[in-house]
Coordinates of C-alpha atoms in Angstrom, one line a residue:
M1015 CA 101.9 23.9 160.3
D1016 CA 101.1 26.9 158.6
A1017 CA 99.5 30.2 160.0
V1018 CA 96.2 28.4 160.2
V1019 CA 96.2 29.7 163.5
K1020 CA 96.2 33.5 164.9
N1021 CA 96.9 34.6 167.8
L1022 CA 97.5 37.3 170.4
L1023 CA 100.1 35.2 172.7
S1024 CA 102.6 34.6 169.8
P1025 CA 106.0 36.7 170.5
A1026 CA 105.7 37.8 166.4
C1027 CA 102.3 39.1 167.1
A1028 CA 102.0 42.5 167.1
A1029 CA 99.3 42.7 169.1
C1030 CA 100.6 41.7 171.8
R1031 CA 104.7 42.3 170.8
P1032 CA 105.1 45.9 169.4
Q1033 CA 108.2 46.2 170.8
A1034 CA 111.3 43.4 170.8
D1035 CA 111.8 43.6 174.9
R1036 CA 108.3 42.3 175.3
A1037 CA 109.1 38.6 174.4
Q1038 CA 110.1 38.2 178.5
A1039 CA 107.3 39.9 179.5
P1040 CA 104.3 37.6 181.0
V1041 CA 100.9 37.8 178.8
R1042 CA 98.4 40.6 180.3
T1043 CA 94.6 39.8 181.0
G1044 CA 92.0 41.0 183.7
G1045 CA 92.3 37.3 184.6
G1046 CA 95.3 37.9 186.3
D1047 CA 98.9 37.3 184.7
L1048 CA 100.3 34.3 184.1
N1049 CA 104.4 32.7 184.7
V1050 CA 106.5 31.5 182.9
E1051 CA 105.4 28.2 182.6
A1052 CA 101.9 28.7 182.4
R1053 CA 102.0 30.9 179.8
E1054 CA 104.3 28.3 177.9
F1055 CA 102.0 25.5 178.7
L1056 CA 99.0 28.0 176.6
Q1057 CA 101.3 28.1 174.2
Q1058 CA 102.3 24.6 173.8
V1059 CA 98.6 24.1 173.2
I1060 CA 97.5 26.9 170.8
Q1061 CA 100.4 25.4 168.6
G1062 CA 98.3 22.5 168.6
M1063 CA 95.0 23.6 167.9
S1064 CA 95.7 23.9 164.0
L1065 CA 96.1 20.2 163.5
V1066 CA 92.9 19.1 165.5
A1067 CA 90.9 21.4 164.0
D1068 CA 92.1 20.2 160.7
I1069 CA 91.2 16.6 162.0
S1070 CA 88.2 17.6 163.9
R1071 CA 86.7 19.3 161.0
S1072 CA 86.2 22.3 163.5
D1073 CA 87.0 25.6 164.7
M1074 CA 88.6 26.0 167.6
L1075 CA 88.8 28.8 169.5
L1076 CA 90.6 30.1 172.7
Y1077 CA 89.5 32.1 175.2
R1078 CA 91.8 34.3 178.5
P1079 CA 89.2 35.8 180.9
I1080 CA 89.4 39.2 181.5
G1081 CA 87.7 39.4 184.7
D1082 CA 84.0 37.6 185.8
Q1083 CA 82.5 39.4 183.0
E1084 CA 84.3 39.4 180.2
A1085 CA 86.9 37.6 178.7
R1086 CA 89.5 38.0 175.2
L1087 CA 89.9 35.4 172.3
V1088 CA 93.5 35.0 172.1
A1089 CA 93.3 32.4 169.5
Q1090 CA 91.4 31.5 166.4
A1091 CA 92.4 27.9 164.1
R1092 CA 90.3 27.6 160.9
P1093 CA 89.8 23.8 159.3
H1094 CA 91.8 23.1 155.5
S1095 CA 89.5 20.1 155.4
L1096 CA 86.7 21.7 155.3
S1097 CA 84.4 25.1 154.8
P1098 CA 85.2 27.1 158.5
I1099 CA 82.6 28.6 160.5
H1100 CA 84.2 31.3 161.3
S1101 CA 86.0 32.8 157.5
S1102 CA 86.9 36.2 159.3
D1103 CA 89.9 36.8 162.0
L1104 CA 87.9 36.7 165.5
V1105 CA 91.6 37.2 167.0
G1106 CA 91.0 39.9 170.3
R1107 CA 87.7 40.1 170.6
R1108 CA 86.0 40.7 173.2
I1109 CA 83.1 38.8 174.5
E1110 CA 80.5 38.9 177.2
P1111 CA 78.2 36.6 179.1
Q1112 CA 75.2 36.6 176.2
D1113 CA 77.7 36.8 173.5
E1114 CA 78.9 33.5 174.8
P1115 CA 77.0 31.6 178.0
Y1116 CA 79.0 28.2 177.5
V1117 CA 82.8 30.0 177.2
F1118 CA 81.5 31.6 180.6
Q1119 CA 79.8 28.8 182.2
V1120 CA 83.4 26.6 181.5
L1121 CA 85.5 29.7 183.3
R1122 CA 83.1 30.5 185.7
W1123 CA 82.4 26.0 187.1
G1124 CA 85.4 24.8 185.2
R1125 CA 83.9 22.0 183.6
S1126 CA 83.3 20.4 180.8
V1127 CA 79.9 22.4 178.7
Q1128 CA 78.4 21.0 175.1
G1129 CA 75.3 23.0 173.2
E1130 CA 73.7 24.4 170.1
R1131 CA 73.6 27.7 168.4
V1132 CA 72.2 29.2 165.9
L1133 CA 74.3 32.0 164.4
I1134 CA 73.0 32.7 162.1
P1135 CA 68.8 32.7 161.6
G1136 CA 67.4 30.2 160.1
T1137 CA 71.0 27.8 159.1
A1138 CA 71.5 24.5 160.5
P1139 CA 72.8 24.9 164.2
I1140 CA 76.6 24.4 165.1
V1141 CA 77.8 22.6 168.1
Q1142 CA 80.0 24.3 170.7
V1143 CA 82.2 22.6 173.0
V1144 CA 83.5 23.9 175.7
H1145 CA 86.9 22.1 177.3
P1146 CA 88.2 24.1 180.2
I1147 CA 92.2 24.5 179.9
R1148 CA 94.3 24.0 182.8
T1149 CA 97.4 24.3 183.7
R1150 CA 99.3 20.9 184.8
Q1151 CA 98.9 22.4 188.8
G1152 CA 95.2 22.0 188.4
Q1153 CA 94.8 26.3 187.6
L1154 CA 91.7 27.4 185.0
I1155 CA 93.5 29.3 183.0
G1156 CA 91.0 29.0 179.8
A1157 CA 88.5 28.2 178.4
L1158 CA 88.6 26.5 174.2
S1159 CA 85.6 26.4 172.3
R1160 CA 85.4 23.8 169.9
E1161 CA 82.8 24.5 167.1
T1162 CA 81.3 22.1 164.5
H1163 CA 78.7 22.1 161.4
M1164 CA 75.6 20.1 162.9
F1165 CA 76.3 17.8 159.4
E1166 CA 79.8 17.4 160.5
H1167 CA 79.5 16.4 163.8
K1168 CA 76.5 13.8 162.8
R1169 CA 78.9 12.5 160.4
Q1170 CA 81.4 12.5 163.0
Q1171 CA 79.5 10.2 165.2
H1172 CA 78.8 8.0 162.5
R1173 CA 82.8 6.8 162.2
R1174 CA 84.2 3.7 163.0
R1175 CA 84.8 3.6 166.6
P1176 CA 89.2 3.5 166.2
F1177 CA 88.5 6.6 164.7
Q1178 CA 85.8 7.9 167.5
R1179 CA 88.5 6.7 170.8
A1180 CA 91.4 8.5 169.0
L1181 CA 90.7 11.1 168.0
R1182 CA 88.9 11.9 171.9
W1183 CA 92.6 11.0 172.9
L1184 CA 94.1 13.3 170.4
R1185 CA 91.5 16.3 171.6
R1186 CA 92.7 15.8 175.5
M1187 CA 96.2 15.5 174.5
L1188 CA 95.8 19.2 173.0
L1189 CA 94.4 20.4 176.4
R1190 CA 96.9 18.3 177.9
G1191 CA 99.4 20.8 175.9
E1192 CA 100.7 17.0 174.9
L1193 CA 101.2 17.8 171.1
R1194 CA 104.8 18.3 171.0
G1195 CA 105.8 18.9 167.2
V1196 CA 102.7 19.8 165.2
E1197 CA 104.6 23.3 164.4
G1198 CA 107.2 21.1 162.0
L1199 CA 103.6 19.4 160.2
S1200 CA 102.1 20.4 156.8
P1201 CA 98.3 21.9 157.1
F1202 CA 96.2 18.6 157.2
G1203 CA 93.7 18.6 153.5
E1204 CA 90.3 17.0 152.4
Y1205 CA 92.2 15.0 150.6
D1206 CA 94.4 13.0 153.3
G1207 CA 93.8 9.8 154.5
I1208 CA 94.0 8.2 157.8
I1209 CA 95.2 5.4 159.1
V1210 CA 95.2 4.5 163.0
V1211 CA 97.3 2.0 164.4
N1212 CA 97.8 0.4 168.3
T1213 CA 101.0 -0.2 170.2
D1214 CA 101.3 -3.0 168.2
K1215 CA 101.2 -1.0 164.7
R1216 CA 98.0 -3.2 164.2
I1217 CA 96.0 -1.5 162.1
L1218 CA 92.6 -0.1 163.7
Y1219 CA 91.2 2.0 161.2
M1220 CA 91.7 3.0 157.6
S1221 CA 90.3 5.6 156.3
G1222 CA 88.2 5.3 152.6
I1223 CA 91.2 7.8 151.0
A1224 CA 93.8 5.7 152.7
T1225 CA 92.0 2.1 151.6
N1226 CA 92.1 3.5 148.0
L1227 CA 95.7 5.5 148.4
Y1228 CA 97.0 1.8 149.1
R1229 CA 95.3 0.1 146.8
R1230 CA 97.0 2.5 143.7
L1231 CA 99.9 0.9 145.7
G1232 CA 99.3 -2.8 145.2
Y1233 CA 97.0 -3.2 148.4
L1234 CA 93.5 -4.9 147.1
K1235 CA 92.5 -6.1 150.3
S1236 CA 91.4 -4.8 153.4
L1237 CA 94.0 -4.2 155.4
V1238 CA 91.9 -3.4 159.1
G1239 CA 93.9 -6.1 161.2
Q1240 CA 97.0 -6.0 159.3
R1241 CA 100.4 -5.2 160.9
L1242 CA 101.8 -2.1 159.7
S1243 CA 105.8 -4.6 159.6
D1244 CA 103.4 -7.2 156.9
L1245 CA 103.2 -3.9 154.4
D1246 CA 106.2 -3.0 152.0
T1247 CA 105.7 0.9 153.1
A1248 CA 107.9 3.5 155.5
D1249 CA 104.5 3.8 157.5
E1250 CA 106.3 1.2 160.2
S1251 CA 109.4 2.8 160.4
L1252 CA 107.8 6.3 161.1
A1253 CA 105.3 4.7 163.9
S1254 CA 107.9 3.0 165.8
Q1255 CA 109.8 6.7 165.6
V1256 CA 107.4 8.3 166.6
M1257 CA 105.7 6.1 169.4
E1258 CA 109.3 6.0 170.9
E1259 CA 110.2 9.9 171.0
G1260 CA 105.9 11.0 171.2
V1261 CA 106.7 14.1 168.7
C1262 CA 105.1 14.8 165.6
L1263 CA 106.6 13.8 162.4
E1264 CA 106.3 14.3 158.8
E1265 CA 108.1 12.7 156.0
E1266 CA 108.2 12.5 152.0
T1267 CA 108.9 8.7 150.1
Q1268 CA 108.5 7.5 147.2
E1269 CA 106.2 4.6 147.1
R1270 CA 106.7 2.5 143.5
E1271 CA 105.1 5.0 141.3
R1272 CA 104.1 7.3 144.0
I1273 CA 104.8 10.1 145.9
L1274 CA 103.4 10.3 149.5
I1275 CA 103.6 12.6 152.2
R1276 CA 103.6 10.7 155.7
K1277 CA 102.0 12.7 158.8
A1278 CA 102.4 10.6 162.3
I1279 CA 100.6 12.1 165.4
P1280 CA 101.2 10.0 168.8
L1281 CA 98.1 9.0 170.9
L1282 CA 98.8 9.2 174.3
C1283 CA 96.0 8.2 177.2
R1284 CA 95.9 8.6 180.4
E1285 CA 93.4 5.7 180.6
R1286 CA 93.2 1.8 181.3
N1287 CA 91.4 -0.5 181.1
I1288 CA 90.7 -2.9 183.9
P1289 CA 88.8 -6.0 182.6
W1290 CA 88.2 -7.9 186.1
L1291 CA 86.3 -4.7 187.7
G1292 CA 85.1 -3.2 184.1
R1293 CA 85.7 -0.3 184.3
Y1294 CA 88.8 2.8 183.5
W1295 CA 91.3 4.3 186.1
L1296 CA 92.9 7.4 185.3
H1297 CA 96.2 7.7 185.9
S1298 CA 98.4 10.6 186.6
E1299 CA 100.9 10.5 183.8
S1300 CA 100.4 9.7 180.4
H1301 CA 101.4 6.8 178.2
P1302 CA 101.3 5.3 174.4
V1303 CA 98.3 4.2 172.7
G1304 CA 99.2 4.5 169.6
V1305 CA 99.7 5.6 166.1
M1306 CA 97.8 8.6 164.1
L1307 CA 99.2 8.1 160.3
A1308 CA 98.0 11.3 157.7
I1309 CA 98.7 10.1 154.3
H1310 CA 98.7 12.4 151.7
D1311 CA 99.5 11.7 147.4
A1312 CA 101.8 14.1 146.3
T1313 CA 102.7 12.7 143.3
E1314 CA 100.9 15.0 140.7
V1315 CA 101.8 17.9 142.4
R1316 CA 105.8 17.1 142.7
E1317 CA 105.7 16.0 138.7
R1318 CA 104.1 19.4 138.7
E1319 CA 106.7 21.4 140.4
R1320 CA 109.2 19.3 138.7
E1321 CA 108.3 19.7 135.2
L1322 CA 108.1 23.8 136.3
R1323 CA 111.7 23.4 138.0
V1324 CA 112.5 22.5 134.1
K1325 CA 110.2 25.5 132.5
T1326 CA 112.4 27.8 134.7
T1327 CA 115.4 26.8 134.2
M1328 CA 115.1 26.7 130.4
I1329 CA 113.5 30.4 130.6
Q1330 CA 116.3 31.4 132.6
E1331 CA 119.1 30.0 129.9
I1332 CA 117.2 31.5 127.0
H1333 CA 117.5 35.2 129.1
H1334 CA 120.6 34.5 129.6
R1335 CA 122.0 33.8 126.2
I1336 CA 119.9 36.5 124.9
K1337 CA 121.9 38.7 127.6
N1338 CA 125.2 37.6 126.0
N1339 CA 124.4 38.1 122.4
L1340 CA 123.6 41.9 123.0
Q1341 CA 126.1 42.2 124.6
T1342 CA 128.5 40.3 121.8
V1343 CA 126.8 43.6 119.8
A1344 CA 127.5 46.1 122.0
A1345 CA 131.0 44.7 121.6
L1346 CA 130.9 45.2 118.0
L1347 CA 129.4 48.3 117.8
R1348 CA 131.5 49.6 120.2
M1349 CA 134.6 48.2 117.5
Q1350 CA 133.1 49.7 114.9
S1351 CA 133.0 53.1 116.7
R1352 CA 136.3 53.5 117.3
R1353 CA 136.6 52.9 113.3
V1354 CA 134.7 56.0 113.0
S1355 CA 136.1 59.3 112.2
S1356 CA 133.0 60.9 112.1
K1357 CA 132.4 62.4 115.8
E1358 CA 128.4 62.8 115.5
A1359 CA 128.0 58.6 113.8
R1360 CA 130.7 57.9 116.9
M1361 CA 128.4 59.4 118.9
A1362 CA 125.0 57.6 117.6
L1363 CA 126.6 54.3 118.0
E1364 CA 127.9 55.2 121.8
E1365 CA 124.1 56.0 122.1
G1366 CA 122.9 52.8 120.3
V1367 CA 125.4 50.4 122.2
G1368 CA 123.8 52.0 125.7
R1369 CA 120.5 50.9 124.6
I1370 CA 121.6 48.3 124.0
L1371 CA 123.4 46.8 127.3
G1372 CA 120.3 48.6 129.0
M1373 CA 118.3 45.7 127.7
A1374 CA 120.9 43.4 128.1
V1375 CA 121.1 44.3 131.7
V1376 CA 116.9 43.3 132.2
H1377 CA 117.7 40.0 130.5
Q1378 CA 120.2 39.6 133.3
F1379 CA 118.4 39.6 135.7
L1380 CA 115.7 37.5 134.1
S1381 CA 118.6 35.2 133.9
Q1382 CA 119.3 35.2 137.3
G1383 CA 116.0 35.6 139.3
E1384 CA 112.9 32.5 138.9
G1385 CA 110.2 35.0 138.5
Q1386 CA 109.2 37.2 135.7
T1387 CA 109.3 39.9 138.2
I1388 CA 111.9 42.4 138.1
N1389 CA 112.9 45.4 141.4
I1390 CA 113.7 47.8 139.0
R1391 CA 115.9 49.8 142.2
D1392 CA 118.4 47.1 141.8
V1393 CA 118.2 47.8 138.2
A1394 CA 118.6 51.2 138.1
R1395 CA 121.4 50.9 140.4
R1396 CA 122.9 49.0 137.7
I1397 CA 122.2 50.7 134.7
L1398 CA 124.0 54.5 137.4
T1399 CA 127.2 51.9 138.6
R1400 CA 127.6 51.4 134.6
T1401 CA 126.7 54.9 133.4
E1402 CA 129.7 56.6 136.1
R1403 CA 131.8 54.1 135.2
G1404 CA 131.4 54.3 130.9
M1405 CA 130.1 57.4 130.4
V1406 CA 131.3 59.8 132.8
D1407 CA 134.6 62.4 131.8
P1408 CA 136.8 60.6 134.5
E1409 CA 138.1 64.6 134.5
K1410 CA 134.4 65.6 136.0
E1411 CA 133.5 64.9 139.1
I1412 CA 129.5 64.1 138.9
T1413 CA 128.3 61.8 141.1
M1414 CA 124.9 59.8 140.8
E1415 CA 122.4 59.8 143.0
L1416 CA 119.8 56.5 144.2
A1417 CA 116.6 57.0 146.0
G1418 CA 113.2 55.2 147.3
P1419 CA 111.8 51.8 148.3
N1420 CA 112.1 48.3 146.0
L1421 CA 109.6 48.4 143.1
Y1422 CA 108.8 45.0 141.4
L1423 CA 107.9 45.6 137.5
P1424 CA 106.5 43.4 134.9
A1425 CA 109.4 42.1 131.9
E1426 CA 108.1 44.3 129.8
Q1427 CA 107.7 47.1 131.1
A1428 CA 110.9 46.8 134.1
T1429 CA 112.7 46.8 130.1
A1430 CA 111.3 50.5 129.4
C1431 CA 111.7 51.5 132.4
T1432 CA 115.9 50.6 132.0
L1433 CA 115.3 52.1 128.6
I1434 CA 114.0 55.5 129.9
I1435 CA 116.8 55.7 133.0
N1436 CA 119.3 55.1 130.6
E1437 CA 118.3 57.7 127.4
L1438 CA 117.6 60.7 130.5
L1439 CA 121.3 59.3 132.6
Q1440 CA 122.8 60.1 128.9
N1441 CA 121.0 63.1 127.9
A1442 CA 122.0 64.5 131.0
L1443 CA 124.9 63.9 130.7
E1444 CA 125.6 64.8 127.1
H1445 CA 123.6 68.9 127.7
G1446 CA 123.5 69.7 131.4
Y1447 CA 127.5 69.2 131.8
E1448 CA 129.8 70.9 128.4
S1449 CA 130.9 73.0 130.3
R1450 CA 130.6 72.2 133.3
K1451 CA 133.4 70.2 136.2
R1452 CA 131.1 68.8 138.6
G1453 CA 127.3 68.0 139.4
R1454 CA 124.8 65.7 140.6
I1455 CA 122.6 63.7 138.9
D1456 CA 119.1 61.6 141.2
V1457 CA 116.8 58.7 140.0
I1458 CA 114.2 58.7 142.6
L1459 CA 111.4 56.2 142.7
E1460 CA 108.6 56.5 144.4
D1461 CA 105.5 53.8 145.0
R1462 CA 101.7 56.1 145.1
G1463 CA 99.4 54.0 145.4
N1464 CA 97.9 52.9 141.5
Q1465 CA 101.2 54.5 140.4
V1466 CA 104.4 54.9 140.0
R1467 CA 106.8 57.7 139.7
I1468 CA 110.4 58.2 138.3
R1469 CA 111.7 61.2 138.7
I1470 CA 115.7 61.9 137.1
S1471 CA 116.7 65.6 138.0
D1472 CA 120.4 67.2 137.4
D1473 CA 122.1 70.0 138.5
G1474 CA 123.2 71.3 135.2
R1475 CA 123.0 74.1 132.9
G1476 CA 119.2 73.8 132.0
L1477 CA 117.1 73.3 129.0
P1478 CA 117.9 75.3 125.6
E1479 CA 114.7 78.8 125.9
D1480 CA 113.8 77.3 123.1
F1481 CA 113.5 74.2 123.4
S1482 CA 110.4 71.7 122.6
P1483 CA 110.2 68.0 123.6
Q1484 CA 107.9 68.2 120.1
S1485 CA 110.4 68.7 117.8
G1486 CA 112.1 66.2 117.1
E1487 CA 116.1 66.7 117.9
S1488 CA 116.9 65.0 120.6
L1489 CA 115.9 60.8 118.8
G1490 CA 116.4 60.0 122.7
L1491 CA 114.2 62.2 124.4
E1492 CA 111.1 60.6 121.7
I1493 CA 112.5 57.6 122.6
V1494 CA 111.2 57.9 126.4
Q1495 CA 108.0 59.6 124.8
R1496 CA 107.3 56.5 123.2
L1497 CA 108.1 53.9 125.7
V1498 CA 106.1 56.1 127.8
E1499 CA 102.9 56.8 126.3
D1500 CA 102.9 53.4 124.5
D1501 CA 104.6 51.0 127.1
L1502 CA 103.5 51.8 130.2
G1503 CA 100.9 54.0 128.9
G1504 CA 101.9 56.7 131.3
T1505 CA 102.4 60.1 131.1
F1506 CA 106.6 61.9 130.7
E1507 CA 107.1 65.7 132.1
L1508 CA 110.1 67.8 131.4
R1509 CA 111.0 70.6 133.6
D1510 CA 113.9 73.7 134.4
E1511 CA 114.0 73.9 137.5
D1512 CA 118.0 74.8 138.8
G1513 CA 118.6 72.2 135.9
V1514 CA 116.6 69.6 134.0
S1515 CA 113.8 67.5 136.3
A1516 CA 112.2 65.0 134.0
T1517 CA 109.0 62.7 135.9
I1518 CA 107.6 59.3 134.6
L1519 CA 104.2 58.9 136.4
F1520 CA 102.2 55.9 135.0
P1521 CA 99.8 53.3 137.2
K1522 CA 101.0 50.2 139.0
P1523 CA 100.6 47.3 137.1
I1524 CA 98.4 43.9 138.9
L1525 CA 100.9 41.2 139.7
G1526 CA 100.2 38.0 140.1
G1527 CA 101.3 34.7 142.2
N1528 CA 102.5 36.3 145.8
E1529 CA 104.9 39.4 144.9
N1530 CA 104.0 42.9 146.5
W1531 CA 105.5 46.3 146.1
N1532 CA 107.7 46.2 149.1
G1533 CA 109.5 43.4 147.8
H1534 CA 108.6 40.5 150.3
A1535 CA 107.6 37.6 148.6

């Protein structure tokens, strides 16, 4: 399941484990410490909350006591299958009896409670069912609140009995910590069909979505009452495996022309029917009574993913060819420069080669990645390495250093930044160290919230007294000025500070997708 369950007991939660060595510490509450076994049991309950929230179409809230008059919400699960009641994150919230009376009744008396509550005046009430959570030794360690919209609660009551019974078993399994393997399941969706089968793999219940899905596979008649073995699908083998292992499993298969994702959940029960007594007998150990299958048609999603992969591959190949073509042009210009007798013409050709290779670096990164964003730090590192190897006089000791965080930019802006860094490095080497044997050039990247700042400084001879960036004498600086203002919408500043310091400041672009500015996706 995905991270719809938020809890304070997870080892990855910063609120309960700011340091790695706290993984072995007991969960601390005013209601008493939990030993290792009780903590593992509670974690098992928490892992299953998201699945039960999805199928129950309810919000699930788990509370731990802190003394007699206070409790804390330590885990929360919101359903994917409809709009949740609590859309905000409530984990860590402390409550008192007047806030959640049903929860404190359960924590005090240890018995399940059901009632109605109105969260917002003038709106429909919600149905709240609170169950005690007990360890396998019977210790009361918390309360689990299931909260459902009144409309959805009424709707569930009109579902067929096999589904209601399976859902009741599923909820009880959650309270007993018997839902194993749920962490490997994808979220239950609004358009997942549900099938319930018994131990003979005979279909007892089939939702309307599941019925329509199987009609697409060619099963036009009702399948309720038939065995899974009568179907030419993967249902029977998956159900058998789940029933044998007692663990939730998920698999993706192709059935005819459809791609189906199946989630299989074993149903365990402690009740046995005694016909001659007309009552149920409660066992101390759970036994399998069937399997719940949640089936999703992923055909269109997989087709879109395939088309996207093809498109991405084509785009990467285009960038790869552009990179090769640019390198070929650069090689031809370099050959031409060797045949030119004029020093000024040779330097102009070499500067052109540097600019072309700078653009080739960007296309190389685009040919290797799947997205259209580029880490400008990686590009800057590549430019510094190429400049050190190809342009620095071997007889001089000039070092180049790069500092700053990862900064992801769209391809167009990354290209502009690449050309800017390349021009300023060439300018520093050409004018700052003509008569010097050693020196240092620093490239510093800064993330300033809504802006990006790039600073390139050297300890060379500085700017001439009569220097003016607007004079038009330097083609490199003119290129930088235009790139900064026209392509980046920023500002360019050149200062004489024990050498030359060039600063580029431009607005941070808004990136689409899941990329962000610290390098994580």
